[in-house]
């Protein structure tokens, strides 16, 4: 995507956000603008679903609902609060386990003392009654220790279950923070972090690293014609097609709007072009059906660009070269893949 395309798209989302603010008579505070901008862009599936349901029910979005939806779906505090809550619960469980183990140590020491006392009695016992008393003391201490160990085992099992559930909760939060809700692919944050790591690994190991950037053809026109809900359906369809094609160490992400990025570790330029064409074919093979009417809306096509990491190259430079290849695909008729090997100097300078 060129800077001009990105500028025009962001302005379109911004103008739509202002229209929503005016239509709902919502004060144009930054957080309210952010909510409607994200809604217009379709970046947050759950937010759009909640807003659409409220609009259907009420006809507009009251300010109190706007604030609630922002806090629920967009506020950066929300994720940190959830992580903090789970971390507190983990700490509580660990403290409980430590207390149990300390108590277990005290009981074991008490049991040892009981055994030593019984041994002393047996050593000096002169009658059957004294021997019996010593044995009864050993048996009573052993039964008590068995009961305590049984209770301790039960409590430790329960704590283990709790900690496993909390670990799963943290993993779910981590997954959510790195995943695009609409497509199920990695989000931009995950993409940026993963590309930095992949570049570092490729440089250290001397392996090739290819990057594919692809973009849905005529998506804005499609979105304007059929509406955001159908546009979301297109994005989900494309996400599923990409996910079914990308394997192993490769990472697919929703790079922004209708643009996607695929990181291909240990992959040559030629192999990267093959993957890009597989994605393009997988997307084009799916027919889009409008759910509300069953009407066929035809097939979706994608354009893609592929570049391979150069020595000492930065992340931004690699992205820029893949983006130049994507622009060339758009410029030369769409529904095609262009590799950096195909670019001529005039095309490269036009993109820059």
PDB file of C-alpha atoms in Angstrom, residues 12 25 32 51 53 69 99 124 139 164 166 177 192 199 217 219 243 255 270 294 307 316 320 326:
ATOM      1  CA  UNK A  12     -12.059   8.100   4.904  1.00  0.00           C
ATOM      2  CA  UNK A  25     -24.616  13.696  19.074  1.00  0.00           C
ATOM      3  CA  UNK A  32     -15.100   8.898  21.542  1.00  0.00           C
ATOM      4  CA  UNK A  51     -22.377  -1.119  18.618  1.00  0.00           C
ATOM      5  CA  UNK A  53     -26.768  -4.345  18.416  1.00  0.00           C
ATOM      6  CA  UNK A  69     -17.980   0.207  25.106  1.00  0.00           C
ATOM      7  CA  UNK A  99       2.175 -22.259  53.712  1.00  0.00           C
ATOM      8  CA  UNK A 124      13.602 -48.692  78.734  1.00  0.00           C
ATOM      9  CA  UNK A 139       0.240 -45.874  65.745  1.00  0.00           C
ATOM     10  CA  UNK A 164      -3.289 -24.603  35.469  1.00  0.00           C
ATOM     11  CA  UNK A 166      -4.804 -19.387  35.708  1.00  0.00           C
ATOM     12  CA  UNK A 177      -3.419  -9.192  22.836  1.00  0.00           C
ATOM     13  CA  UNK A 192       6.073  -6.158  14.056  1.00  0.00           C
ATOM     14  CA  UNK A 199      15.278 -10.734  10.935  1.00  0.00           C
ATOM     15  CA  UNK A 217      -8.416  -5.731  -4.631  1.00  0.00           C
ATOM     16  CA  UNK A 219     -11.998  -3.600  -1.087  1.00  0.00           C
ATOM     17  CA  UNK A 243      -4.498 -19.451   7.508  1.00  0.00           C
ATOM     18  CA  UNK A 255      -1.215  -5.797   8.682  1.00  0.00           C
ATOM     19  CA  UNK A 270      11.260 -17.920  -5.413  1.00  0.00           C
ATOM     20  CA  UNK A 294     -27.964 -15.899  -0.398  1.00  0.00           C
ATOM     21  CA  UNK A 307      10.806  -9.224  -1.046  1.00  0.00           C
ATOM     22  CA  UNK A 316      11.200  -0.886   7.764  1.00  0.00           C
ATOM     23  CA  UNK A 320       9.052  -0.811   2.122  1.00  0.00           C
ATOM     24  CA  UNK A 326       2.622  -4.860  -3.948  1.00  0.00           C
TER      25      UNK A 326
END
